[in-house]
mmCIF file of C-alpha atoms in Angstrom:
data_model
loop_
_atom_site.group_PDB
_atom_site.id
_atom_site.type_symbol
_atom_site.label_atom_id
_atom_site.label_comp_id
_atom_site.label_asym_id
_atom_site.label_seq_id
_atom_site.Cartn_x
_atom_site.Cartn_y
_atom_site.Cartn_z
ATOM 1 C CA MET E 96 104.725 72.660 185.137
ATOM 2 C CA ASP E 97 102.743 75.411 187.460
ATOM 3 C CA GLU E 98 99.678 75.730 185.912
ATOM 4 C CA LEU E 99 99.399 79.202 184.918
ATOM 5 C CA SER E 100 97.336 81.876 186.081
ATOM 6 C CA PRO E 101 93.942 83.414 184.053
ATOM 7 C CA SER E 102 96.424 86.229 183.208
ATOM 8 C CA GLU E 103 99.284 84.705 181.934
ATOM 9 C CA ILE E 104 97.552 83.057 179.545
ATOM 10 C CA ARG E 105 97.432 83.931 176.262
ATOM 11 C CA VAL E 106 95.161 83.555 173.386
ATOM 12 C CA ALA E 107 94.704 84.241 169.783
ATOM 13 C CA PHE E 108 91.795 85.536 167.738
ATOM 14 C CA GLN E 109 90.941 87.291 164.493
ATOM 15 C CA GLY E 110 90.040 90.466 164.498
ATOM 16 C CA GLU E 111 90.841 92.949 165.711
ATOM 17 C CA PRO E 112 89.493 93.686 170.178
ATOM 18 C CA GLY E 113 85.533 93.435 170.313
ATOM 19 C CA ALA E 114 85.580 90.667 167.769
ATOM 20 C CA TYR E 115 82.879 88.442 168.484
ATOM 21 C CA GLY E 116 85.912 85.673 168.258
ATOM 22 C CA GLU E 117 87.496 87.916 171.452
ATOM 23 C CA GLU E 118 84.114 87.651 173.581
ATOM 24 C CA ALA E 119 83.810 84.026 172.877
ATOM 25 C CA LEU E 120 87.896 84.154 174.316
ATOM 26 C CA ARG E 121 86.616 85.982 177.597
ATOM 27 C CA VAL E 122 83.297 82.777 177.763
ATOM 28 C CA LEU E 123 85.622 80.031 177.775
ATOM 29 C CA TYR E 124 89.046 81.542 179.446
ATOM 30 C CA GLY E 125 87.450 83.914 181.812
ATOM 31 C CA PRO E 126 87.459 88.164 181.608
ATOM 32 C CA ASP E 127 91.214 88.454 182.421
ATOM 33 C CA VAL E 128 92.858 85.903 179.841
ATOM 34 C CA GLU E 129 95.119 88.337 177.724
ATOM 35 C CA ALA E 130 93.258 88.509 174.091
ATOM 36 C CA VAL E 131 95.995 88.573 171.306
ATOM 37 C CA PRO E 132 94.628 89.965 167.965
ATOM 38 C CA CYS E 133 96.191 87.789 164.874
ATOM 39 C CA PRO E 134 95.112 89.137 161.350
ATOM 40 C CA THR E 135 93.634 86.174 159.430
ATOM 41 C CA PHE E 136 92.211 82.784 160.427
ATOM 42 C CA ARG E 137 95.977 81.567 159.819
ATOM 43 C CA ALA E 138 97.979 83.202 162.103
ATOM 44 C CA VAL E 139 95.579 82.256 164.612
ATOM 45 C CA PHE E 140 96.243 78.414 163.925
ATOM 46 C CA GLU E 141 100.719 79.755 163.486
ATOM 47 C CA ALA E 142 100.295 81.572 166.333
ATOM 48 C CA VAL E 143 98.854 77.865 168.543
ATOM 49 C CA ALA E 144 101.304 75.462 166.312
ATOM 50 C CA GLU E 145 105.025 77.976 166.792
ATOM 51 C CA GLY E 146 103.960 78.642 170.851
ATOM 52 C CA HIS E 147 104.077 81.945 170.924
ATOM 53 C CA VAL E 148 99.999 81.807 172.621
ATOM 54 C CA ASP E 149 98.700 79.402 174.294
ATOM 55 C CA SER E 150 95.789 78.948 172.786
ATOM 56 C CA GLY E 151 93.471 80.258 169.803
ATOM 57 C CA VAL E 152 89.503 80.240 169.240
ATOM 58 C CA ILE E 153 88.350 80.309 165.565
ATOM 59 C CA PRO E 154 85.039 80.121 164.388
ATOM 60 C CA VAL E 155 83.662 76.898 162.590
ATOM 61 C CA GLU E 156 79.942 77.096 161.968
ATOM 62 C CA SER E 157 77.160 79.810 162.075
ATOM 63 C CA SER E 158 73.680 78.912 162.507
ATOM 64 C CA LEU E 159 72.541 81.309 159.975
ATOM 65 C CA GLY E 160 75.651 81.108 156.865
ATOM 66 C CA GLY E 161 76.941 77.870 157.504
ATOM 67 C CA PRO E 162 80.557 76.619 157.791
ATOM 68 C CA VAL E 163 83.496 79.145 157.755
ATOM 69 C CA ALA E 164 85.180 77.468 155.251
ATOM 70 C CA GLU E 165 88.686 78.579 156.009
ATOM 71 C CA SER E 166 88.355 77.610 159.404
ATOM 72 C CA VAL E 167 87.290 73.954 158.348
ATOM 73 C CA ASP E 168 90.270 73.737 155.993
ATOM 74 C CA LEU E 169 92.587 75.415 158.228
ATOM 75 C CA LEU E 170 91.933 72.510 160.664
ATOM 76 C CA LEU E 171 92.325 70.138 157.880
ATOM 77 C CA GLU E 172 95.556 70.858 157.097
ATOM 78 C CA HIS E 173 96.945 72.082 160.436
ATOM 79 C CA ASP E 174 98.154 68.746 163.171
ATOM 80 C CA LEU E 175 96.407 71.503 166.112
ATOM 81 C CA PRO E 176 93.744 69.391 168.165
ATOM 82 C CA ILE E 177 90.234 71.214 168.470
ATOM 83 C CA SER E 178 90.027 71.245 172.422
ATOM 84 C CA GLY E 179 86.875 73.088 173.660
ATOM 85 C CA GLU E 180 83.560 74.326 171.585
ATOM 86 C CA LEU E 181 81.490 77.130 172.668
ATOM 87 C CA SER E 182 78.010 78.187 170.877
ATOM 88 C CA LEU E 183 78.122 82.426 170.809
ATOM 89 C CA ARG E 184 75.122 84.471 169.933
ATOM 90 C CA ILE E 185 75.420 86.585 168.343
ATOM 91 C CA HIS E 186 73.928 89.854 168.396
ATOM 92 C CA HIS E 187 74.513 92.284 165.341
ATOM 93 C CA CYS E 188 74.269 96.110 165.399
ATOM 94 C CA LEU E 189 74.998 98.875 162.602
ATOM 95 C CA VAL E 190 76.931 101.212 164.414
ATOM 96 C CA ALA E 191 78.270 104.131 162.342
ATOM 97 C CA PRO E 192 80.077 107.479 163.247
ATOM 98 C CA PRO E 193 78.702 110.383 165.374
ATOM 99 C CA GLY E 194 76.506 112.724 162.591
ATOM 100 C CA LEU E 195 75.491 110.099 160.041
ATOM 101 C CA ALA E 196 72.163 109.493 160.094
ATOM 102 C CA LEU E 197 70.681 106.036 159.343
ATOM 103 C CA GLU E 198 68.378 107.416 156.171
ATOM 104 C CA ASP E 199 71.883 108.938 154.957
ATOM 105 C CA VAL E 200 73.771 105.024 154.979
ATOM 106 C CA GLU E 201 74.665 103.640 151.937
ATOM 107 C CA GLN E 202 77.073 100.878 152.107
ATOM 108 C CA VAL E 203 77.371 98.767 155.120
ATOM 109 C CA LEU E 204 81.088 97.003 156.084
ATOM 110 C CA SER E 205 81.215 94.051 157.842
ATOM 111 C CA HIS E 206 82.980 89.860 157.276
ATOM 112 C CA PRO E 207 80.894 87.759 155.193
ATOM 113 C CA GLN E 208 79.139 86.026 157.818
ATOM 114 C CA ALA E 209 77.767 88.621 159.473
ATOM 115 C CA LEU E 210 76.285 90.554 156.053
ATOM 116 C CA ALA E 211 74.594 86.978 155.566
ATOM 117 C CA GLN E 212 73.762 86.599 158.963
ATOM 118 C CA CYS E 213 72.300 90.488 157.700
ATOM 119 C CA ALA E 214 71.155 89.624 154.302
ATOM 120 C CA GLY E 215 67.557 90.210 154.845
ATOM 121 C CA TYR E 216 67.901 93.648 156.243
ATOM 122 C CA LEU E 217 70.121 94.791 154.217
ATOM 123 C CA ARG E 218 67.933 94.591 151.477
ATOM 124 C CA ARG E 219 65.091 96.015 152.875
ATOM 125 C CA ARG E 220 67.067 99.153 154.061
ATOM 126 C CA GLY E 221 69.026 99.155 150.453
ATOM 127 C CA LEU E 222 71.508 99.123 151.894
ATOM 128 C CA ARG E 223 75.171 97.927 150.004
ATOM 129 C CA PRO E 224 77.575 95.136 151.017
ATOM 130 C CA VAL E 225 81.069 95.346 151.367
ATOM 131 C CA PRO E 226 82.659 92.139 152.472
ATOM 132 C CA GLU E 227 85.376 93.199 155.072
ATOM 133 C CA THR E 228 87.521 90.420 156.648
ATOM 134 C CA ASN E 229 86.542 91.351 159.955
ATOM 135 C CA THR E 230 83.233 92.608 161.808
ATOM 136 C CA ALA E 231 85.607 95.165 164.132
ATOM 137 C CA ILE E 232 87.859 95.813 161.728
ATOM 138 C CA ALA E 233 84.866 96.912 160.164
ATOM 139 C CA ALA E 234 83.585 99.146 162.531
ATOM 140 C CA ARG E 235 87.187 100.972 162.818
ATOM 141 C CA ARG E 236 87.682 101.463 159.440
ATOM 142 C CA VAL E 237 83.627 103.245 159.552
ATOM 143 C CA SER E 238 85.467 105.124 162.796
ATOM 144 C CA ARG E 239 88.855 105.724 161.588
ATOM 145 C CA GLU E 240 89.111 106.704 157.876
ATOM 146 C CA ALA E 241 85.614 108.844 157.568
ATOM 147 C CA LEU E 242 84.473 106.471 154.421
ATOM 148 C CA PRO E 243 81.150 108.966 152.833
ATOM 149 C CA ARG E 244 77.970 107.385 153.931
ATOM 150 C CA THR E 245 79.397 103.910 154.917
ATOM 151 C CA ALA E 246 78.363 101.930 158.264
ATOM 152 C CA ALA E 247 79.231 98.715 159.470
ATOM 153 C CA ILE E 248 78.307 95.753 161.063
ATOM 154 C CA ALA E 249 79.566 94.862 164.137
ATOM 155 C CA SER E 250 79.081 93.908 167.862
ATOM 156 C CA SER E 251 78.319 97.290 170.375
ATOM 157 C CA LEU E 252 80.960 96.490 172.420
ATOM 158 C CA ALA E 253 83.371 97.117 169.112
ATOM 159 C CA ALA E 254 80.816 100.395 168.372
ATOM 160 C CA GLU E 255 82.296 101.408 172.054
ATOM 161 C CA LEU E 256 85.626 100.418 171.549
ATOM 162 C CA TYR E 257 85.446 102.919 168.085
ATOM 163 C CA GLY E 258 83.550 106.300 169.002
ATOM 164 C CA LEU E 259 81.368 104.669 167.615
ATOM 165 C CA VAL E 260 77.118 105.083 167.532
ATOM 166 C CA VAL E 261 74.699 102.168 167.099
ATOM 167 C CA LEU E 262 71.914 102.910 164.847
ATOM 168 C CA GLU E 263 70.249 100.226 164.957
ATOM 169 C CA ASP E 264 70.300 97.217 167.198
ATOM 170 C CA GLY E 265 68.965 93.394 166.773
ATOM 171 C CA VAL E 266 70.256 93.676 162.713
ATOM 172 C CA GLU E 267 70.014 89.689 161.893
ATOM 173 C CA ASP E 268 67.691 88.234 160.586
ATOM 174 C CA SER E 269 66.624 85.859 162.825
ATOM 175 C CA SER E 270 67.159 85.918 166.316
ATOM 176 C CA ASP E 271 68.269 82.263 166.711
ATOM 177 C CA ASN E 272 71.676 83.458 165.197
ATOM 178 C CA TYR E 273 74.807 81.186 166.929
ATOM 179 C CA THR E 274 78.259 80.923 165.814
ATOM 180 C CA ARG E 275 79.692 78.401 166.685
ATOM 181 C CA PHE E 276 83.489 78.334 168.292
ATOM 182 C CA VAL E 277 86.445 75.770 168.310
ATOM 183 C CA THR E 278 89.057 75.978 170.829
ATOM 184 C CA LEU E 279 92.909 74.774 169.373
ATOM 185 C CA GLY E 280 96.431 74.637 172.590
ATOM 186 C CA GLN E 281 94.889 74.787 176.063
ATOM 187 C CA GLU E 282 91.512 73.687 177.096
ATOM 188 C CA PRO E 283 89.497 75.825 178.319
ATOM 189 C CA GLU E 284 88.824 75.174 183.053
ATOM 190 C CA HIS E 285 85.240 75.544 181.772
ATOM 191 C CA THR E 286 81.898 73.560 182.721
ATOM 192 C CA TRP E 287 80.718 70.850 179.862
ATOM 193 C CA LYS E 288 77.761 70.265 179.111
ATOM 194 C CA ARG E 289 78.806 67.776 177.012
ATOM 195 C CA ARG E 290 81.656 66.351 174.842
ATOM 196 C CA LYS E 291 82.105 64.728 170.780
ATOM 197 C CA THR E 292 84.410 63.714 169.199
ATOM 198 C CA ALA E 293 85.017 65.509 165.615
ATOM 199 C CA LEU E 294 86.665 63.319 162.903
ATOM 200 C CA ALA E 295 88.359 63.791 158.944
ATOM 201 C CA LEU E 296 88.069 60.815 156.858
ATOM 202 C CA THR E 297 88.621 59.666 153.031
ATOM 203 C CA VAL E 298 86.495 56.871 152.209
ATOM 204 C CA PRO E 299 87.117 54.630 148.263
ATOM 205 C CA ASN E 300 84.350 55.931 145.656
ATOM 206 C CA GLU E 301 82.382 52.503 145.433
ATOM 207 C CA PRO E 302 78.894 52.757 146.469
ATOM 208 C CA GLY E 303 77.721 52.251 150.100
ATOM 209 C CA ALA E 304 81.273 53.620 151.898
ATOM 210 C CA LEU E 305 79.998 56.208 153.586
ATOM 211 C CA TYR E 306 77.162 54.029 154.669
ATOM 212 C CA ARG E 307 79.439 51.411 156.516
ATOM 213 C CA VAL E 308 80.830 54.687 158.438
ATOM 214 C CA LEU E 309 77.233 56.188 159.323
ATOM 215 C CA GLY E 310 76.680 52.378 160.239
ATOM 216 C CA ALA E 311 79.567 51.914 162.814
ATOM 217 C CA PHE E 312 77.907 54.891 165.020
ATOM 218 C CA SER E 313 74.316 54.312 163.910
ATOM 219 C CA ALA E 314 74.811 50.673 165.502
ATOM 220 C CA ARG E 315 76.221 51.714 168.800
ATOM 221 C CA GLY E 316 73.713 54.907 168.871
ATOM 222 C CA LEU E 317 75.916 57.400 168.413
ATOM 223 C CA ASP E 318 74.700 60.332 167.499
ATOM 224 C CA VAL E 319 76.263 62.142 164.469
ATOM 225 C CA SER E 320 75.486 65.741 164.599
ATOM 226 C CA ARG E 321 77.596 67.137 161.320
ATOM 227 C CA LEU E 322 78.209 66.121 158.832
ATOM 228 C CA GLU E 323 80.000 67.730 155.513
ATOM 229 C CA SER E 324 82.190 67.519 152.787
ATOM 230 C CA ARG E 325 85.963 69.680 151.997
ATOM 231 C CA PRO E 326 87.378 69.284 148.549
ATOM 232 C CA GLN E 327 90.868 68.157 147.974
ATOM 233 C CA ARG E 328 93.241 69.021 146.306
ATOM 234 C CA ARG E 329 92.581 66.162 143.752
ATOM 235 C CA ALA E 330 89.643 66.701 141.872
ATOM 236 C CA TRP E 331 86.271 65.807 142.934
ATOM 237 C CA GLU E 332 87.489 63.416 146.172
ATOM 238 C CA TYR E 333 86.568 64.886 149.700
ATOM 239 C CA VAL E 334 87.190 64.882 153.339
ATOM 240 C CA TRP E 335 84.220 64.151 154.818
ATOM 241 C CA CYS E 336 83.988 66.468 158.383
ATOM 242 C CA LEU E 337 82.666 64.244 161.586
ATOM 243 C CA ASP E 338 80.915 65.368 164.901
ATOM 244 C CA VAL E 339 79.726 62.268 166.988
ATOM 245 C CA GLU E 340 78.152 62.638 170.392
ATOM 246 C CA GLY E 341 80.369 61.202 172.920
ATOM 247 C CA ALA E 342 83.853 61.561 173.991
ATOM 248 C CA LEU E 343 86.521 58.725 172.816
ATOM 249 C CA GLU E 344 86.854 57.885 176.521
ATOM 250 C CA GLU E 345 84.203 56.068 176.783
ATOM 251 C CA ALA E 346 84.281 51.866 174.935
ATOM 252 C CA ARG E 347 81.410 52.845 172.821
ATOM 253 C CA VAL E 348 82.673 55.332 170.573
ATOM 254 C CA ARG E 349 86.534 54.271 171.024
ATOM 255 C CA GLU E 350 84.714 50.779 169.669
ATOM 256 C CA ALA E 351 82.560 53.220 166.386
ATOM 257 C CA VAL E 352 85.820 54.945 165.402
ATOM 258 C CA GLN E 353 87.627 51.795 165.067
ATOM 259 C CA ALA E 354 85.246 49.854 162.782
ATOM 260 C CA ALA E 355 84.546 53.013 161.447
ATOM 261 C CA GLN E 356 88.427 53.171 160.133
ATOM 262 C CA ALA E 357 88.216 49.539 159.151
ATOM 263 C CA ALA E 358 85.543 51.504 155.715
ATOM 264 C CA CYS E 359 87.537 54.341 155.580
ATOM 265 C CA ILE E 360 90.555 54.860 153.666
ATOM 266 C CA THR E 361 92.413 57.479 156.461
ATOM 267 C CA LEU E 362 89.879 58.383 159.783
ATOM 268 C CA ARG E 363 91.986 61.893 161.373
ATOM 269 C CA VAL E 364 90.544 62.440 165.835
ATOM 270 C CA LEU E 365 90.364 66.256 164.783
ATOM 271 C CA GLY E 366 89.845 66.698 168.732
ATOM 272 C CA SER E 367 87.571 64.918 171.237
ATOM 273 C CA TYR E 368 86.936 67.776 173.544
ATOM 274 C CA GLY E 369 83.992 69.352 175.775
ATOM 275 C CA VAL E 370 81.014 71.443 174.428
ATOM 276 C CA ALA E 371 79.684 74.459 176.554
#
């Protein structure tokens, strides 16, 4: 099959034009791809699984707000391997319709992760946070619905797209504010800094079970860079999600995964991919 040109590649993201997901996909796939907005994270997965798009981009973790639980759970639910990763610097702005002064703002719409990343700023300003499904959707609502005394936290691009004014920029609580995005489907043509392997596994409910899994990687000098648990459908039973530095093409990574599998009830590779 002939390779698609960038202009023919369709990449799904959650939200509306101007969302950080769109920014991430253009960094990974280039400025000329067709960005396809989806209303929910689940819709992104379904668009990729059903072949309506070539790839999808979803956020999985914020350096300030922690894991994006819905995205992680959807990765566990679907059989779509991760094909790439990007840590995107997030620069939030307080945006509002022209004519609304900063001192007149009482409430702020944005995605819960964005609100968490700006929680200190909102407290200092005495502004009430109102959750919305996406930062760009929040900006669009503020622009189109003329909500009284209401601003949004979104990107400067979203402000430009929806005719809003930036009241203050850099309103995130830390300059070290990044969101980790992963791609599903077609691998981006990108220069990767390193490679990693993501795993999901369950272990017996007995002493030392997880220790034996981690030992398989430690014994081979491999760094487990992320470890988190997600609840299963059965009460008090969990899936462990691990990120291991290195690709499955490396012998020691393959050996470590095989050794870990022997200590697990189940083990699934979520992807072995490049990190931008």
